[in-house]
PDB file of C-alpha atoms in Angstrom:
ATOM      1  CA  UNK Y 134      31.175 121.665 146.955  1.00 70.00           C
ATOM      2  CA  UNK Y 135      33.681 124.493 146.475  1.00 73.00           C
ATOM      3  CA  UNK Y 136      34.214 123.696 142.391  1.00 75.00           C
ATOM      4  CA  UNK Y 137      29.996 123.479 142.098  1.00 81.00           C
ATOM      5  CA  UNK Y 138      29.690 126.721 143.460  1.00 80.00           C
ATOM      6  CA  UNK Y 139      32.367 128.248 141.524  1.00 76.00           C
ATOM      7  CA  UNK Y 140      30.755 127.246 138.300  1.00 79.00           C
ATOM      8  CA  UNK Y 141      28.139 129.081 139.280  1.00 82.00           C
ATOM      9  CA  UNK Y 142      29.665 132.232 140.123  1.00 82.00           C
ATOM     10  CA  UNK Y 143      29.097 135.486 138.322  1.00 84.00           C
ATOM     11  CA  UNK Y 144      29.624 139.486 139.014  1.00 84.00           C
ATOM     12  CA  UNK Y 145      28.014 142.494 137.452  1.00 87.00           C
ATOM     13  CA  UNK Y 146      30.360 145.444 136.025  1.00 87.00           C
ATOM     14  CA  UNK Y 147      29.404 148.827 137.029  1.00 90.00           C
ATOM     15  CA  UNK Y 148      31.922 151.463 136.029  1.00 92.00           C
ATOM     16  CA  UNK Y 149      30.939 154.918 137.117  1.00 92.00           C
ATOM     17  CA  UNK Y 150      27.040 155.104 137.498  1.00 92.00           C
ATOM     18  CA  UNK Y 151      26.727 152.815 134.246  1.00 93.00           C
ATOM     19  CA  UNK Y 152      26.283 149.030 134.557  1.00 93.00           C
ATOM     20  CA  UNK Y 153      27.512 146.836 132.016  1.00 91.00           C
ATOM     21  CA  UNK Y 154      25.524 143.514 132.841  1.00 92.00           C
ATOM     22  CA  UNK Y 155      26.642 140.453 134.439  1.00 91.00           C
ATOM     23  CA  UNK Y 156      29.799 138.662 133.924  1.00 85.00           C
ATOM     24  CA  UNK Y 157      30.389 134.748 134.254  1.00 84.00           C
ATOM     25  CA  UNK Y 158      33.364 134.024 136.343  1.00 81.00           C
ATOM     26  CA  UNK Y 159      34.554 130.698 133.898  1.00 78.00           C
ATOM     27  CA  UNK Y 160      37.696 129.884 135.519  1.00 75.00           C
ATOM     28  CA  UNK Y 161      39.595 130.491 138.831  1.00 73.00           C
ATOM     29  CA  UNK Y 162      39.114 133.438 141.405  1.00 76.00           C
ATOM     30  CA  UNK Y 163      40.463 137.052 140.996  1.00 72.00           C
ATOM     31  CA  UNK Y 164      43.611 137.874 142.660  1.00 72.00           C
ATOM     32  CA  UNK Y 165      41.899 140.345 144.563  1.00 75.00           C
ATOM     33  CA  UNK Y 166      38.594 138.030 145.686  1.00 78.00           C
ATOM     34  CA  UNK Y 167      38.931 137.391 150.059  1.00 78.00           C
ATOM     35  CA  UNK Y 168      38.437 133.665 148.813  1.00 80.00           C
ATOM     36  CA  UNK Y 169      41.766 133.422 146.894  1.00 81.00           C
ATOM     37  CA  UNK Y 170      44.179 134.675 149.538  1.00 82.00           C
ATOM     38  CA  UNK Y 171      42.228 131.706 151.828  1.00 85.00           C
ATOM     39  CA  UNK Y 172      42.302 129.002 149.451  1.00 84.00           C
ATOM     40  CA  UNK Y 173      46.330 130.453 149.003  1.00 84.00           C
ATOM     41  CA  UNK Y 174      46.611 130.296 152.642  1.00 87.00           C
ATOM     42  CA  UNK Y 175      45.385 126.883 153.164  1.00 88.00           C
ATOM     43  CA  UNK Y 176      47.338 125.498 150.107  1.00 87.00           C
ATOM     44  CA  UNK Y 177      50.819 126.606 152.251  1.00 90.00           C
ATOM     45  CA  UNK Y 178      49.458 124.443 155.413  1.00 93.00           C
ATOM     46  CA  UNK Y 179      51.221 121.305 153.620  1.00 95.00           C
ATOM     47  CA  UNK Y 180      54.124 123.086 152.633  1.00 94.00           C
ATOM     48  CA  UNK Y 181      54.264 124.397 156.128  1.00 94.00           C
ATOM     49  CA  UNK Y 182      53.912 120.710 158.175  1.00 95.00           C
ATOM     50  CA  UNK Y 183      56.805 119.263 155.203  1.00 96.00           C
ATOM     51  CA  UNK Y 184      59.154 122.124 156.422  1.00 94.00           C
ATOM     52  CA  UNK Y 185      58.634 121.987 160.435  1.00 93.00           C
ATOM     53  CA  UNK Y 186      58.832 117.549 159.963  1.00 94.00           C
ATOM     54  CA  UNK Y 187      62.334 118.677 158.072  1.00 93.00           C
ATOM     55  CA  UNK Y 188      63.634 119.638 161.540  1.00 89.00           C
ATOM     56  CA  UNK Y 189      66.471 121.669 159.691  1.00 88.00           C
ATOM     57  CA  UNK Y 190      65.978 124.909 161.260  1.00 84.00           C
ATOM     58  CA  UNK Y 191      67.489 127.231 164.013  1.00 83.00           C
ATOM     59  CA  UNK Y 192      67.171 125.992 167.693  1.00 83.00           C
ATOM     60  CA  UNK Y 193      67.224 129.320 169.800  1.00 82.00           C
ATOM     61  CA  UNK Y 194      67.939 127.615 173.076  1.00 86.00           C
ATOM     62  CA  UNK Y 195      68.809 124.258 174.225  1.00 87.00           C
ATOM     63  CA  UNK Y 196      65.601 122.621 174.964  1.00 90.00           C
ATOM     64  CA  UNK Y 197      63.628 125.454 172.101  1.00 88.00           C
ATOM     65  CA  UNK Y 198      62.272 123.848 169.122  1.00 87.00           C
ATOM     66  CA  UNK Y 199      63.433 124.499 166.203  1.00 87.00           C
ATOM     67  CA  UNK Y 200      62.478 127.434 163.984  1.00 88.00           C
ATOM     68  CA  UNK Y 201      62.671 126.610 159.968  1.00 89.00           C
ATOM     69  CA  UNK Y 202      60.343 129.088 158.881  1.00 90.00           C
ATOM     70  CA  UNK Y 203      58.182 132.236 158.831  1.00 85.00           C
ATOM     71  CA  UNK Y 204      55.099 131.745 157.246  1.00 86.00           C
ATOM     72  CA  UNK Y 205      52.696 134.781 156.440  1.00 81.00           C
ATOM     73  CA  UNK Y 206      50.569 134.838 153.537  1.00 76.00           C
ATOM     74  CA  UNK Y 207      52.864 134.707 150.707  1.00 76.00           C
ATOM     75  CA  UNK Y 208      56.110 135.786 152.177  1.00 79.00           C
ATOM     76  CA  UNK Y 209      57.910 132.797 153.398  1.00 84.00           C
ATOM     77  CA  UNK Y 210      60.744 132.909 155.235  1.00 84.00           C
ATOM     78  CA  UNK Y 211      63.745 130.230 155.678  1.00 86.00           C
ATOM     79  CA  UNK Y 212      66.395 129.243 158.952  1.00 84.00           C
ATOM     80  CA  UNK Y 213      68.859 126.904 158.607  1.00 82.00           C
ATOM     81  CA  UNK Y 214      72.028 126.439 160.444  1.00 83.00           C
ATOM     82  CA  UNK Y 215      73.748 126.228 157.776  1.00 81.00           C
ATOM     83  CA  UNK Y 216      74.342 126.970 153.523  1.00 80.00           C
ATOM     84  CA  UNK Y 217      73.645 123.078 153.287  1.00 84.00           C
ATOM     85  CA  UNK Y 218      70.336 123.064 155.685  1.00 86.00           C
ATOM     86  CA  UNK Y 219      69.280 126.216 153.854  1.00 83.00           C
ATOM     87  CA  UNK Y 220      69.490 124.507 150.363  1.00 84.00           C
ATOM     88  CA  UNK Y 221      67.419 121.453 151.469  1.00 88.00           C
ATOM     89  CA  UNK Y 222      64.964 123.486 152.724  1.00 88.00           C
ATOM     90  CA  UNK Y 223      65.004 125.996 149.278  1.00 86.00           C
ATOM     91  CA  UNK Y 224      65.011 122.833 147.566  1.00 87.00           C
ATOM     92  CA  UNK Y 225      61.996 121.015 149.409  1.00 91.00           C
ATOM     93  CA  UNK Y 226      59.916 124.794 149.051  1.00 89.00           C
ATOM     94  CA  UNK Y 227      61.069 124.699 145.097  1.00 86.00           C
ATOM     95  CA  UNK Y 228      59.767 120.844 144.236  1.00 90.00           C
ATOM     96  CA  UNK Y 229      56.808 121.825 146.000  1.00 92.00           C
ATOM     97  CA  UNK Y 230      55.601 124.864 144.381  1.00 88.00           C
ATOM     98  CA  UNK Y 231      56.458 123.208 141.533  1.00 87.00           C
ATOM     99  CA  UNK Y 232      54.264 120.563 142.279  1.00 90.00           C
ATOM    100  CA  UNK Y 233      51.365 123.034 142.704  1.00 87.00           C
ATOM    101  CA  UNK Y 234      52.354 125.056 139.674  1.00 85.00           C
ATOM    102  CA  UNK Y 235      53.736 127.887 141.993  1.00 83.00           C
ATOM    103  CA  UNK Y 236      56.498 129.475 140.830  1.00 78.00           C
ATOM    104  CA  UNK Y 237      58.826 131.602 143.235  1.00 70.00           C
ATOM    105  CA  UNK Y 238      59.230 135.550 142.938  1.00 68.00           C
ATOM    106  CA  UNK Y 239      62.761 135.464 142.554  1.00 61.00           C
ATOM    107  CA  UNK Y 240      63.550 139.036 142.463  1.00 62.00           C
ATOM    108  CA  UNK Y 241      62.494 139.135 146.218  1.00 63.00           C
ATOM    109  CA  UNK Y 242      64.102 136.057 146.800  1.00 68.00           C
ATOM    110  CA  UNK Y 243      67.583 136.505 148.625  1.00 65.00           C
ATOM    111  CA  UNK Y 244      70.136 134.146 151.358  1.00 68.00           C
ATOM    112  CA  UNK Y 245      71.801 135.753 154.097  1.00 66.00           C
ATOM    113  CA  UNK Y 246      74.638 134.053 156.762  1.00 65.00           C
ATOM    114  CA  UNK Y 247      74.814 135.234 160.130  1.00 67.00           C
ATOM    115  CA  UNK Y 248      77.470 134.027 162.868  1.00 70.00           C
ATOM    116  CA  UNK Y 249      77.316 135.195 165.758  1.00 69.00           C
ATOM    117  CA  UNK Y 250      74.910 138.112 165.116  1.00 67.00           C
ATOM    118  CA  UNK Y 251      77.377 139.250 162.267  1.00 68.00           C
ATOM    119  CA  UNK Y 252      76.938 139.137 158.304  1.00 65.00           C
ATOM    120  CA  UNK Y 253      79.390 137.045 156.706  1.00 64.00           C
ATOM    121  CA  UNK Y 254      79.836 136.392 153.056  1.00 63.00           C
ATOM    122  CA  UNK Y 255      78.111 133.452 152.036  1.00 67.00           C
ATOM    123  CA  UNK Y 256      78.033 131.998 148.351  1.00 67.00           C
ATOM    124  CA  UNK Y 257      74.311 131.801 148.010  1.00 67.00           C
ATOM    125  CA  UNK Y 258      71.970 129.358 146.667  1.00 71.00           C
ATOM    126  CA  UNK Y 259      72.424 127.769 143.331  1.00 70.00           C
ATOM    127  CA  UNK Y 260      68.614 126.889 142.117  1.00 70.00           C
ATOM    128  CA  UNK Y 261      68.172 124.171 139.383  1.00 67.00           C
ATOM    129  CA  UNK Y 262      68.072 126.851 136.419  1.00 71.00           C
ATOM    130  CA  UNK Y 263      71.243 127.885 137.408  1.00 70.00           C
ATOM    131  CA  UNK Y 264      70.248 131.068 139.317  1.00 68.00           C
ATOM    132  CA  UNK Y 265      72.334 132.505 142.160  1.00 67.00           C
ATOM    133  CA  UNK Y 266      70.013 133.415 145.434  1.00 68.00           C
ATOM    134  CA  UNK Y 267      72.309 135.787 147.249  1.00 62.00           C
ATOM    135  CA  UNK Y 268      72.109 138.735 149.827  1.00 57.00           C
ATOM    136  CA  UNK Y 269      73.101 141.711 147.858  1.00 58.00           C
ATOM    137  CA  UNK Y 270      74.415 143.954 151.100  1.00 58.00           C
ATOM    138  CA  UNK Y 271      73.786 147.463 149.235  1.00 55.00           C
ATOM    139  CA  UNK Y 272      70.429 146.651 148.735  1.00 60.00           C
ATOM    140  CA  UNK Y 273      67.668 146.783 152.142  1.00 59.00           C
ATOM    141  CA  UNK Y 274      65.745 143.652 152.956  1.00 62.00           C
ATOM    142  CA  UNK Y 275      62.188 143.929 154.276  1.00 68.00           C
ATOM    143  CA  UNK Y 276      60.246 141.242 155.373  1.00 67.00           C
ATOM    144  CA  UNK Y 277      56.425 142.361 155.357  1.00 69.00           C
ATOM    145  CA  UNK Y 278      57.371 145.738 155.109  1.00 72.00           C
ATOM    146  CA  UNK Y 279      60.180 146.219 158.208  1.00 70.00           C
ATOM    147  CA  UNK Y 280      63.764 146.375 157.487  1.00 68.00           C
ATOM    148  CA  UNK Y 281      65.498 143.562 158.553  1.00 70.00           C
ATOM    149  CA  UNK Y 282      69.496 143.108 159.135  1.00 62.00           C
ATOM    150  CA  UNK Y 283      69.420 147.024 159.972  1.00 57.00           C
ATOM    151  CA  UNK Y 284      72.687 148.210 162.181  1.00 55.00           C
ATOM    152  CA  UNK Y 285      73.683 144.081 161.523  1.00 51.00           C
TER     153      UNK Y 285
END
């Protein structure tokens, strides 16, 4: 039903007090339409189920469950226990947004290693195209907005 209705979809241009007619929406929805961060949103939900059926991520406690990722509109966010677990999960989020024709942002994409709530140096992620994910540690990392890793 969705695709129907979008054929038929249409918007009028107004700039200032002057209106410029009606415009046929042909293909796709803007980036800034309510429906396209929804549609987005629900497009992650099988990305989302693949990672948490991985069961590569961090166990808090004992009996927790484990934690492989932070999901929140577009900023996604990867645990692992380790470089390995981390690249299997960066690998399994790569083939799939590849697989949707996603690609990643990859100047916000970066790899940190903690050990026992300490930074240590970590070699990074090595992507297909040969690009290095790494923490840089002079630049801040925000994750929707807050500084994370602050006084680390």
């Amino acid at each position: 039903h969705l695709l129907k209705t979008m054929k038929q979809w249409r918007t009028e241009l107004v700039v200032g007090n002057e209106n410029y007619g009606v415009v046929n929406i042909k293909r796709g929805i803007f980036q800034g339409d309510s429906l396209s961060l929804l549609l987005f949103i629900i497009a992650m939900i099988p990305l989302s189920a693949i990672l948490k059926k991985m069961k590569l991520g961090y166990q808090t406690a004992k009996d927790a469950e484990k934690i492989s990722h932070l999901l929140y509109m577009d900023d996604l966010k990867l645990y692992g226990k380790s470089e390995i677990k981390i690249q299997l999960l960066t690998n399994t989020v790569r083939v799939f947004s590849t697989d949707i024709s996603m690609q990643f942002g990859m100047e916000k994409c970066a790899t940190v290693s903690i050990k026992r709530g300490k930074i240590t140096t970590c070699d990074g992620i090595e992507m297909p195209n040969g690009q290095l994910i790494k923490y840089n540690q002079n630049e801040a990392y925000k994750y929707l907005g807050i500084l994370q890793l602050d006084n680390i």
